[in-house]
Coordinates of C-alpha atoms in Angstrom, one line a residue:
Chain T
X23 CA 0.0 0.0 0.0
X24 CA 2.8 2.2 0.3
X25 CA 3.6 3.0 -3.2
X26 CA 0.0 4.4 -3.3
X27 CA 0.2 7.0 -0.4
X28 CA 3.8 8.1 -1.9
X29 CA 1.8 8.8 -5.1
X30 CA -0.9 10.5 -3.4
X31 CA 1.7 12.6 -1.2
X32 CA 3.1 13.5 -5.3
X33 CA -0.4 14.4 -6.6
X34 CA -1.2 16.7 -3.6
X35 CA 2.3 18.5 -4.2
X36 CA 1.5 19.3 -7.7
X37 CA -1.4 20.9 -6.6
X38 CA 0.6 23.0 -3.8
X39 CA 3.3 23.7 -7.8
X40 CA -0.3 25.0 -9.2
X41 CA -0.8 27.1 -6.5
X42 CA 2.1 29.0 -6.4
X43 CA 2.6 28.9 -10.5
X44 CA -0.9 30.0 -10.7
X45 CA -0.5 33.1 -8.1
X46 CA 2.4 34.0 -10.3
X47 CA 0.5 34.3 -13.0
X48 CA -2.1 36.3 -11.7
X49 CA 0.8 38.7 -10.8
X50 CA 2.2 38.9 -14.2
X51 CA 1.0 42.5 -14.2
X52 CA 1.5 43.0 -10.6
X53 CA 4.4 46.3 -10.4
X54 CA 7.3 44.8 -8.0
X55 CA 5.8 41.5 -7.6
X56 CA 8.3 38.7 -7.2
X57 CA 7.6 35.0 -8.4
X58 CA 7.7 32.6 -5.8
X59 CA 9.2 28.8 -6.2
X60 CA 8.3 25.6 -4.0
X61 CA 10.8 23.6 -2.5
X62 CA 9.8 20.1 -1.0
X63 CA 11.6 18.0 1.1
X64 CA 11.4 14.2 0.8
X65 CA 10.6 12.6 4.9
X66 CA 11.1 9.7 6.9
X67 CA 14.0 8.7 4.8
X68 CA 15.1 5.2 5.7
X69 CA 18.1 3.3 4.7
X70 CA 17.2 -0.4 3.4
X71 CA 19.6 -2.9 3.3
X72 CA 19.3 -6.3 1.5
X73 CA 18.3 -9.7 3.3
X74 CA 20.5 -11.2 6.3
X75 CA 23.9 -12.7 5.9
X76 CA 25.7 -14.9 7.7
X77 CA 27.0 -12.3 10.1
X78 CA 22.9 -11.5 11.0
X79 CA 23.8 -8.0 9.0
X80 CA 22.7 -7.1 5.5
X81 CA 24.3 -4.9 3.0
X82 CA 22.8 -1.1 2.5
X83 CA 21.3 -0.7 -0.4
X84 CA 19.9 2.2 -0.6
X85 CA 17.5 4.7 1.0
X86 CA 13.4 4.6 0.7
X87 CA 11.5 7.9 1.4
X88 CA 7.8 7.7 2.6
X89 CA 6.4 11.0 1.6
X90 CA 7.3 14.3 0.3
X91 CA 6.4 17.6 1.4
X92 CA 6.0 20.9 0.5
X93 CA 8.8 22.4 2.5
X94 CA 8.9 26.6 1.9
X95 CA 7.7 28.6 -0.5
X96 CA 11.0 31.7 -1.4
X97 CA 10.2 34.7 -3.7
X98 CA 13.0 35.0 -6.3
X99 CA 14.3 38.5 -6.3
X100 CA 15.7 38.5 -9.8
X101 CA 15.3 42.3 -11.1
X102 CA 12.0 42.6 -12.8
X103 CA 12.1 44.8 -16.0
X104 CA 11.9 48.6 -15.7
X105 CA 8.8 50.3 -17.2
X106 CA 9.1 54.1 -18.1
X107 CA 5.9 56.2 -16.7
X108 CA 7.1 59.9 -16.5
X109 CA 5.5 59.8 -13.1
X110 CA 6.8 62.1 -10.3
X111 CA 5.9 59.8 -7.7
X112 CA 6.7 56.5 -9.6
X113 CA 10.0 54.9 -8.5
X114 CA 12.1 51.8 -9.4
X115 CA 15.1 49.8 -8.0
X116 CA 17.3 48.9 -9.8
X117 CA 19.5 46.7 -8.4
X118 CA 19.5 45.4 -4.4
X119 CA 17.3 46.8 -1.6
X120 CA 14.1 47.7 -0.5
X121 CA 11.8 50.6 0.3
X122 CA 10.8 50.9 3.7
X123 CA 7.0 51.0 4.8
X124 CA 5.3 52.1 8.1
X125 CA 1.8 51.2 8.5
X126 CA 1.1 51.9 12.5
X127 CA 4.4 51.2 14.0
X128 CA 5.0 48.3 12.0
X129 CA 7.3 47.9 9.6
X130 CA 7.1 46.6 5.4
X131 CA 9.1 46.1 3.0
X132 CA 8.2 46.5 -0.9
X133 CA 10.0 46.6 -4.3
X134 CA 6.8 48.2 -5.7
X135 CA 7.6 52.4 -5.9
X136 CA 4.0 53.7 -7.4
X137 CA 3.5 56.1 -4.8
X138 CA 1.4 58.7 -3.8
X139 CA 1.0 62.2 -1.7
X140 CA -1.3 62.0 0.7
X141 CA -3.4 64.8 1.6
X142 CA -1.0 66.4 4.1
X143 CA 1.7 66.1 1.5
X144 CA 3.6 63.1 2.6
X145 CA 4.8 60.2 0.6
X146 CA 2.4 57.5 0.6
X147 CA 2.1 54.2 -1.0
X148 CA -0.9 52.8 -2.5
X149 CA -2.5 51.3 0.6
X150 CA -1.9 54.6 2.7
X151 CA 1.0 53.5 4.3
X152 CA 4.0 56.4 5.0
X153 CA 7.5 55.5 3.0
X154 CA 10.7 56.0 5.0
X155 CA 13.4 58.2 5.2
X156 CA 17.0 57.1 6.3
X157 CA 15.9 58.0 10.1
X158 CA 12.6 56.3 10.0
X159 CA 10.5 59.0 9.5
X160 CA 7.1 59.8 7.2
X161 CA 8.8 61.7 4.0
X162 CA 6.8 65.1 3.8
X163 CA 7.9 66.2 0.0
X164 CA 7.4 69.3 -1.7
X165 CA 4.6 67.9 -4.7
X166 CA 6.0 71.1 -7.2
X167 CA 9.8 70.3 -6.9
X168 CA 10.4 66.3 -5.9
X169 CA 13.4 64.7 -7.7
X170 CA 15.3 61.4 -6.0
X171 CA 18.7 61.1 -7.8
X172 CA 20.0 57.7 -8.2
X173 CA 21.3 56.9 -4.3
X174 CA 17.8 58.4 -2.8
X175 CA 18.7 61.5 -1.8
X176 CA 15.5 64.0 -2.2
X177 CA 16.9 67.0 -3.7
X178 CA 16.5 70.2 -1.5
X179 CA 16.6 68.3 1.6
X180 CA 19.4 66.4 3.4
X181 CA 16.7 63.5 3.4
X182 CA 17.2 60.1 1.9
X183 CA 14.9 56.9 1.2
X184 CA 15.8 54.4 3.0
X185 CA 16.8 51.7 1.0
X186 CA 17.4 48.4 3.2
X187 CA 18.7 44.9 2.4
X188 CA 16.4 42.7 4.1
X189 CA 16.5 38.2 4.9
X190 CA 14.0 36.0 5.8
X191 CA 11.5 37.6 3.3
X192 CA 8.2 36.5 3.7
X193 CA 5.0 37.7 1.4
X194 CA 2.4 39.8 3.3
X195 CA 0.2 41.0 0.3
X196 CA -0.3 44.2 -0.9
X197 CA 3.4 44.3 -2.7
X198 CA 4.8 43.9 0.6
X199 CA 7.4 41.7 2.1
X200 CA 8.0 41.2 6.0
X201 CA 11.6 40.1 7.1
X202 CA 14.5 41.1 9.0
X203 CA 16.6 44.4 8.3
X204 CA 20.6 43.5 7.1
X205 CA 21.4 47.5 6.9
X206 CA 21.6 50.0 3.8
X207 CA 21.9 48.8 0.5
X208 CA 24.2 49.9 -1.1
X209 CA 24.3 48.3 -4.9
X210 CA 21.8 50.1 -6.3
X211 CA 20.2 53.2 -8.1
X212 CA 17.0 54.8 -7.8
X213 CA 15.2 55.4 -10.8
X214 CA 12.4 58.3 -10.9
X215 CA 9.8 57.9 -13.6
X216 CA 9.9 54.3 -13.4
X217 CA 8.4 51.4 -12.1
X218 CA 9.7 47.5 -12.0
X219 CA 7.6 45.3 -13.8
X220 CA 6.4 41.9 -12.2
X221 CA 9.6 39.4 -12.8
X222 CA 7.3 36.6 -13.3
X223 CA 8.6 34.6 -16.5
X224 CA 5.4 33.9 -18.2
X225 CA 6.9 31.0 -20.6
X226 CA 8.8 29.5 -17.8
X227 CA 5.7 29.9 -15.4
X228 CA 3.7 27.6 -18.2
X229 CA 6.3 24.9 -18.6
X230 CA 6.0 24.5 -15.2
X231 CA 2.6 24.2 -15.0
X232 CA 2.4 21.6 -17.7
X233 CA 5.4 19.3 -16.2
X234 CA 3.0 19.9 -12.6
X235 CA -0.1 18.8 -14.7
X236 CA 1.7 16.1 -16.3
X237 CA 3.0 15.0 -13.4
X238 CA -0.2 14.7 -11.8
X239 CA -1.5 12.7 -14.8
X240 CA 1.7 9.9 -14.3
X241 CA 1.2 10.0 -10.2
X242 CA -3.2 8.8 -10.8
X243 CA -1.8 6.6 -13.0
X244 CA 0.5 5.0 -10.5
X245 CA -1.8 5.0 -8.1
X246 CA -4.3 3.5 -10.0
X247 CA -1.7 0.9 -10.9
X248 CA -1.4 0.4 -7.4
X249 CA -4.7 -0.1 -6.9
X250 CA -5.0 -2.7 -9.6
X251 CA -2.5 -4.9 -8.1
X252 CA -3.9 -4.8 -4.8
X253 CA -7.1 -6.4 -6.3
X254 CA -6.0 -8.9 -8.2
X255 CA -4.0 -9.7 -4.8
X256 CA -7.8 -10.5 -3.8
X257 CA -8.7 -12.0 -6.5
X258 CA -5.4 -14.5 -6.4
X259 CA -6.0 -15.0 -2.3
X260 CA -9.5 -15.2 -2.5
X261 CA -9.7 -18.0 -4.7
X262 CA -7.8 -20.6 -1.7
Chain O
X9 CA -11.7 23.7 -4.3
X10 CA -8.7 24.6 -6.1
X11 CA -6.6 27.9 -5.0
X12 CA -5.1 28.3 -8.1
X13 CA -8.5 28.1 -9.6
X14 CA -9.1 31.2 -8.1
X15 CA -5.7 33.0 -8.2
X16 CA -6.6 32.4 -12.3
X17 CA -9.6 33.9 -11.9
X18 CA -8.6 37.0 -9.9
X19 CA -5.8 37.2 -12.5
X20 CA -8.5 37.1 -15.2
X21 CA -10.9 39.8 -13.4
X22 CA -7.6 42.3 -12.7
X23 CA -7.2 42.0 -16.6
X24 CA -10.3 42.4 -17.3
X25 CA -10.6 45.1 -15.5
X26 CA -7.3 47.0 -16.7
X27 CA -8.8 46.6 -20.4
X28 CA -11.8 48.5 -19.1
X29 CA -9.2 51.4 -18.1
X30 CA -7.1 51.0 -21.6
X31 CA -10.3 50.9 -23.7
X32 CA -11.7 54.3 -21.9
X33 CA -8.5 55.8 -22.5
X34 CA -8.5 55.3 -25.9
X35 CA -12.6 56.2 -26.5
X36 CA -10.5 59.5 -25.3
X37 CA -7.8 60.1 -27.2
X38 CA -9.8 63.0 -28.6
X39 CA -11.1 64.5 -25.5
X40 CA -9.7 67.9 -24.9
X41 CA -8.5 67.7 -21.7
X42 CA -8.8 64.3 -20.7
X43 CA -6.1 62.6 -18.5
X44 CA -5.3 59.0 -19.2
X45 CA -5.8 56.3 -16.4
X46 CA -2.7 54.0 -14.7
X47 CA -4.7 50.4 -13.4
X48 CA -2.2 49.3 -10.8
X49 CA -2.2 45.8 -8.9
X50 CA -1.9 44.5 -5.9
X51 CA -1.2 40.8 -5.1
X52 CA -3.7 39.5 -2.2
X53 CA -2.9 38.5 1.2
X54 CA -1.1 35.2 1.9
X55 CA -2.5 32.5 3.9
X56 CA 0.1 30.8 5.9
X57 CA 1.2 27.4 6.2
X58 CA 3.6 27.6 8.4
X59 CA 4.2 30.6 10.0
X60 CA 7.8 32.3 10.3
X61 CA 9.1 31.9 13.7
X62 CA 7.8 28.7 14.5
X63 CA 10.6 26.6 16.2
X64 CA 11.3 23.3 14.8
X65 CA 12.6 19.9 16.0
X66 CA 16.1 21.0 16.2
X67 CA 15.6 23.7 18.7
X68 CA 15.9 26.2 16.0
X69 CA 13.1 28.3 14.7
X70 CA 12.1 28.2 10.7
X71 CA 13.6 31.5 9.7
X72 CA 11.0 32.1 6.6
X73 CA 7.5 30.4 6.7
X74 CA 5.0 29.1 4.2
X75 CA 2.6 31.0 2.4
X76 CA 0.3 30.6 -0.5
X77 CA -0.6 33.6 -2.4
X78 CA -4.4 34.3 -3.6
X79 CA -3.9 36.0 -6.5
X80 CA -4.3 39.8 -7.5
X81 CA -6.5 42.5 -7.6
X82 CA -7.0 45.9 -8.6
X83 CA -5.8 48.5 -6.1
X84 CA -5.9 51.9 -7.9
X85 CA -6.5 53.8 -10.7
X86 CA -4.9 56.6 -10.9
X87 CA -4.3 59.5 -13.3
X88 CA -1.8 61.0 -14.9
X89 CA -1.6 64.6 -15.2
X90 CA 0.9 65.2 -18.3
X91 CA 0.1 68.1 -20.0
X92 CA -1.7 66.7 -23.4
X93 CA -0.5 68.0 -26.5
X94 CA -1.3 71.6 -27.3
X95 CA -3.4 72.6 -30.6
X96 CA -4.5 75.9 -32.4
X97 CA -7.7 76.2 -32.7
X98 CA -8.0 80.5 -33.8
X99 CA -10.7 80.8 -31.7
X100 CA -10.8 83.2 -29.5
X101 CA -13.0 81.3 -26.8
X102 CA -10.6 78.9 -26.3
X103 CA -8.0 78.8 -23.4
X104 CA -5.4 75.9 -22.8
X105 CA -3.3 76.0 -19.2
X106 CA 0.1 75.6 -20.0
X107 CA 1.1 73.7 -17.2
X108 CA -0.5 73.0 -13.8
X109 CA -3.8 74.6 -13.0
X110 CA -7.8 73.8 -13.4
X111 CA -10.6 76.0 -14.5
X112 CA -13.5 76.1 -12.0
X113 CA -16.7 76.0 -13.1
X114 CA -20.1 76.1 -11.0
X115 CA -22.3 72.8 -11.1
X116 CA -26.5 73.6 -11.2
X117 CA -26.5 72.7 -7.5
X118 CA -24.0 75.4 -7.1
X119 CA -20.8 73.5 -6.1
X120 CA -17.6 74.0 -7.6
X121 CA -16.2 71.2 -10.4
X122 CA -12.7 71.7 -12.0
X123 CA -11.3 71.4 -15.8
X124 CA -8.3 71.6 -17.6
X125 CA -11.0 71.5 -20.7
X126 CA -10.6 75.5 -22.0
X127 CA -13.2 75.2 -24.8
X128 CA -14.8 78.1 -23.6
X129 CA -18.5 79.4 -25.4
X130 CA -20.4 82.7 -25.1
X131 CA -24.4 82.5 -24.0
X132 CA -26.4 84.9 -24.6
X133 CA -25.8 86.9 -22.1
X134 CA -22.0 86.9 -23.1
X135 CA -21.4 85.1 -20.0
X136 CA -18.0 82.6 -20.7
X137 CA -19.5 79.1 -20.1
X138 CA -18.7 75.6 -20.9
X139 CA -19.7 73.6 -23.1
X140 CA -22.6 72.5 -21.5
X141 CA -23.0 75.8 -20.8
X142 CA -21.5 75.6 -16.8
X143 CA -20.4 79.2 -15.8
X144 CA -16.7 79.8 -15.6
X145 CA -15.3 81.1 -12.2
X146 CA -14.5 84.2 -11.6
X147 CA -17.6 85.4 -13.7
X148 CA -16.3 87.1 -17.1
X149 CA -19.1 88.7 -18.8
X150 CA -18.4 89.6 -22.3
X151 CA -20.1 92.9 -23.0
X152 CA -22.8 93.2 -26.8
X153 CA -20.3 96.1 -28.2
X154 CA -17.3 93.8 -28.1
X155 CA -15.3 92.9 -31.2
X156 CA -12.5 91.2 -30.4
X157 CA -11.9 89.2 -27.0
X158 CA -8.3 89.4 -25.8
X159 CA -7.3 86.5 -22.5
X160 CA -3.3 87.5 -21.5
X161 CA -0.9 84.8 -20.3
X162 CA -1.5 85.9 -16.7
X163 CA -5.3 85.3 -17.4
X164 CA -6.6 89.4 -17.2
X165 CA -9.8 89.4 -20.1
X166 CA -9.9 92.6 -21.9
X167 CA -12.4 92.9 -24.9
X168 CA -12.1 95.8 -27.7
X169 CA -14.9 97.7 -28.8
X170 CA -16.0 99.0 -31.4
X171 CA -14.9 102.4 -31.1
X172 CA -11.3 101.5 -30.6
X173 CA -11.2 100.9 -26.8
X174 CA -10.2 98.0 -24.7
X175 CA -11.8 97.2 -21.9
X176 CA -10.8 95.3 -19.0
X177 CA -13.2 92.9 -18.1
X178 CA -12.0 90.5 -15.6
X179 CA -9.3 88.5 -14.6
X180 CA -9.6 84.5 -15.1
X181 CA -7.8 82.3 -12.2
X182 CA -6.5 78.8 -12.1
X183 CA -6.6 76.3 -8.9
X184 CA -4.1 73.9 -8.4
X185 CA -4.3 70.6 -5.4
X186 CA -1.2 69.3 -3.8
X187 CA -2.6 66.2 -5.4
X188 CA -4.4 66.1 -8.4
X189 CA -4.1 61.6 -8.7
X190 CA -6.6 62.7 -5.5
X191 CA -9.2 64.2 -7.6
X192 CA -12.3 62.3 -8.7
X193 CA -14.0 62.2 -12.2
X194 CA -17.7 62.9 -12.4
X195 CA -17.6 63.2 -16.8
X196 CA -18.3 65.9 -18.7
X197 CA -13.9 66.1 -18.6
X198 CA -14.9 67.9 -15.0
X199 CA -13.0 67.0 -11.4
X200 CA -14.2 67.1 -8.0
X201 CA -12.6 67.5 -4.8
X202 CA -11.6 64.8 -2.6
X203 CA -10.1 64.4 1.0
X204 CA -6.9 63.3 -0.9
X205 CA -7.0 65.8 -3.4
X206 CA -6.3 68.1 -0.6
X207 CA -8.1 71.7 -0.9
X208 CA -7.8 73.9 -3.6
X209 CA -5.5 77.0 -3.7
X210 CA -6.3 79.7 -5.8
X211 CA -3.9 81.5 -8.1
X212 CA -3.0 83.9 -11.1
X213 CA -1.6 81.9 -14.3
X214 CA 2.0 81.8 -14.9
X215 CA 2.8 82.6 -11.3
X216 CA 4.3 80.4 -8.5
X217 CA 4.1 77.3 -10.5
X218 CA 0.7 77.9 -12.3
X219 CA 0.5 77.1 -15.6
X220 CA 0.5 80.1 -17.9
X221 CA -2.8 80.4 -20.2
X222 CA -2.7 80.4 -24.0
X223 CA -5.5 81.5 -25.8
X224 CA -6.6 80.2 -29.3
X225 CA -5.5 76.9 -28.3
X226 CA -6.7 74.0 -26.5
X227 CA -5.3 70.9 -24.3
X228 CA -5.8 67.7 -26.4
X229 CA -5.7 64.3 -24.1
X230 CA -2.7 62.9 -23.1
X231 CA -3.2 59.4 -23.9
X232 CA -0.6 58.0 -25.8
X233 CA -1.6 55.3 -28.7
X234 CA 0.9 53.1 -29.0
X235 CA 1.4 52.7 -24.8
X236 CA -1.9 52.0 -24.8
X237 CA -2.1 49.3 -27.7
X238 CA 1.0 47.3 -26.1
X239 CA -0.5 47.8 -22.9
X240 CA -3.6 46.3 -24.2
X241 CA -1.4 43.4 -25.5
X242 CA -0.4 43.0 -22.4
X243 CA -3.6 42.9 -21.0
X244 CA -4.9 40.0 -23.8
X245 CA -1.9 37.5 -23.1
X246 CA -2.1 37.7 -19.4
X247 CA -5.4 36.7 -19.9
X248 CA -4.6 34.3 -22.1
X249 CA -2.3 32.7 -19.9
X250 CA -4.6 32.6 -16.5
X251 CA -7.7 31.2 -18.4
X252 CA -4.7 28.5 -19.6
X253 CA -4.1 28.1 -15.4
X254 CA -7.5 27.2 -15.2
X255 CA -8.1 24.8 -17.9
X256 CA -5.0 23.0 -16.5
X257 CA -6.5 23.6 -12.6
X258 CA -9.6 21.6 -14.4
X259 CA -7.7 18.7 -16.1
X260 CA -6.0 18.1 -12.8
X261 CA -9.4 17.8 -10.6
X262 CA -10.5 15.3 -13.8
X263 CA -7.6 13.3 -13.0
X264 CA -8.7 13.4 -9.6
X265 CA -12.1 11.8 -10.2
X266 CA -10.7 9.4 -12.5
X267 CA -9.1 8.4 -9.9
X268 CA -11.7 5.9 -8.4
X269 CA -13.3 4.2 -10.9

């Protein structure tokens, strides 16, 4: 019976491939989105070793996994491709580094620059939420006369975004990322006027999805197969 | 039954939807004054698997969890306020803003609307009107004797009459917001006021940052053709692609029932 549950354990995990393939697709358009890939882990690996010889020990021959799992889920931060709007309040990365993003004392992260003022004149991002300077603070910006140059720096002021390396990335929604600071950046530039496209490969994205279907087709069939031998089993035992 | 049934699905409504935007910019590639649209996404919140944090068998705790993402969605539309091409027009009634700045305009119920649209008319009373025949603030009133209407960079209105005399008959102002993404459509190429449009401050054209006027010509719409065809390309073969996610969503839950026998 085992060989079945290993190919059910397979079947589920090409729906968990779907999942993610499909939600990268749905971001294709999605400004600073970054594709995410599965990685599974195989469990409850156990060496096998052939049948007792004299000295009551048999020879390894091999290892036999009982299930595999879906293990994480990482967003690949490959540069997505930079789109030219003209906006004043449009802004790309190219290169390392995040932006950094305060919604009620808590902190985001976000590769997605299509920002906005809000009514009081600060720097906003889509949601609402205030964008950083280099000392944590809500950017207040002067709508008539905002340029960034290329390291952040907002001309007229001594004020700079703050643009942070950040591990342990984990997807919150809304183009933003939660993780742990690592300090500045500092391979980058800062690109007013543009926007980073989603990095989602759309060809490679469908490949993937047709080796996951496919390999959901191969897995029913083994189990299926499975199941087949099991009854003529029955059939063979039952007829003693 | 499926998540990726619906991520494809939200994929295909955020596309859907973005079309709506393109196609509306185009229908107004001929609208004097008419600011093209920007549809922006957001992906949608992750449900988690495993959260980050959680400690593990070795004593450790898993430094990045596991999520699954739901798919995207529409956040925001919002508009770009380029200035659209400017175009002759040799008439006299027509005023294009040469940079930032709206025309206000009074609404029947007496509220203020806003318009970069300058295709300004005469009504019978020689009021300056819209189109639709909405009176322009400040009130210019053009008097019967006039023959020639003369509107200076700095918007003062001075008519000549007949006789050889010009007249000073009012002086046309601009508005600006802190942020005009803020303000929200109601048709007619007219703006209302919003919270995040912030209020409106009041100004003379061509000074501190308003946009000079330009009579004889008018603001044509800023919407660009070709961006907008590839964008609608765009727009086609991502929905392409998530109606293909859930075609292959659907063969999979086939397999499934065939399954059991």
């Amino acid at each position: 019976m085992r060989g079945i549950y290993n190919a059910t354990a397979g079947m589920l995990n090409s729906f968990a491939e779907l999942n993610s393939i499909s939600n990268n697709l749905a971001n294709l358009n999605t400004v600073g989105y970054k594709k995410d890939f599965n990685l599974f882990k195989s469990v409850y690996e156990k060496e096998i070793r052939s049948y007792q010889n004299a000295q009551g020990k048999g020879e390894p021959i091999g290892n036999i996994y009982s299930s595999v799992i879906l293990d994480e889920v990482i967003p690949n931060l490959e540069q997505g491709s930079l789109i030219e709007t003209n906006g004043k309040l449009d802004f790309a990365i190219e290169g390392d580094g995040f932006f950094k993003i305060e919604r009620n004392g808590n902190y985001f992260y976000t590769r997605n620059g299509e920002f906005s003022l809000s009514p009081e004149n600060y720097l906003v991002t889509k949601s609402g939420d205030y964008v950083l300077d280099e000392e944590n603070n809500p950017i207040r910006i002067n709508p008539d006369n905002f340029f960034v140059d290329e390291e952040g720096n907002i001309s007229g002021t001594n004020i700079r975004l703050n643009i942070l390396n950040v591990e342990n990335l984990n997807k919150y929604g809304e183009n933003y990322f939660t993780g742990e600071e690592i300090g500045q950046a500092d391979n980058f530039y800062v690109k007013q006027g543009f926007l980073e496209g989603s990095n989602v490969d759309a060809l490679n994205e469908m490949i993937k999805m047709i080796e996951a279907n496919r390999k959901f087709d191969i897995l029913q069939k083994a189990v299926s197969t499975g199941d087949s031998l099991n009854a003529k089993l029955i059939e063979i035992t039952s007829n003693f | 039954m499926l998540v990726s049934l619906y991520n494809a699905a939200t994929g295909m409504n955020a596309e859907q939807r973005k079309l709506d935007i393109i196609s509306n910019n185009l229908a107004n590639v001929d609208t004097t004054g008419y600011k093209k649209q920007r549809a922006e996404f957001q992906d949608l919140l992750y449900s988690s698997v495993k959260e980050a944090g959680t400690p593990t068998a070795q004593g450790s705790t898993l430094p990045t969890g596991l999520y699954v993402g739901h798919g995207t969605r529409l956040a925001a539309t919002t508009r770009i306020f380029t200035l659209g091409n400017i175009e002759p027009t040799d008439n006299s009634t027509d005023i294009a803003i040469m940079g930032d700045g709206f025309f206000q305009v009074q609404m029947q119920d007496g509220s203020i609307a806003y318009t970069r649209d300058g295709s300004f008319k005469l009504d019978a009373n020689g009021r300056l009107t819209t189109s639709d025949g909405l009176m322009v603030i400040p009130n210019i009133v053009i008097p019967q004797n006039a023959v020639g209407i003369n509107v200076s960079p700095d918007g003062i209105v001075s008519v000549s009459l007949g006789d050889g005399t010009i007249q000073n008959v009012g002086n046309l102002t601009t508005v600006r917001f802190l942020n005009p993404g803020g303000l929200k459509p109601i048709g007619n190429n007219l703006y209302s006021e919003t919270p995040a449009s912030g209020n409106p401050t009041e100004g003379i054209p061509g000074q501190d940052g308003f946009g000079a006027l330009q009579q004889g010509y008018l603001e044509k719409s800023n919407v660009d053709v070709v961006k907008e065809m590839v964008d609608m390309i765009v727009a086609q073969r991502a929905y392409d692609i998530n109606s293909k996610t859930i075609t292959t969503a659907d063969e999979m839950l086939r397999t499934v029932s065939n399954v059991k026998r």
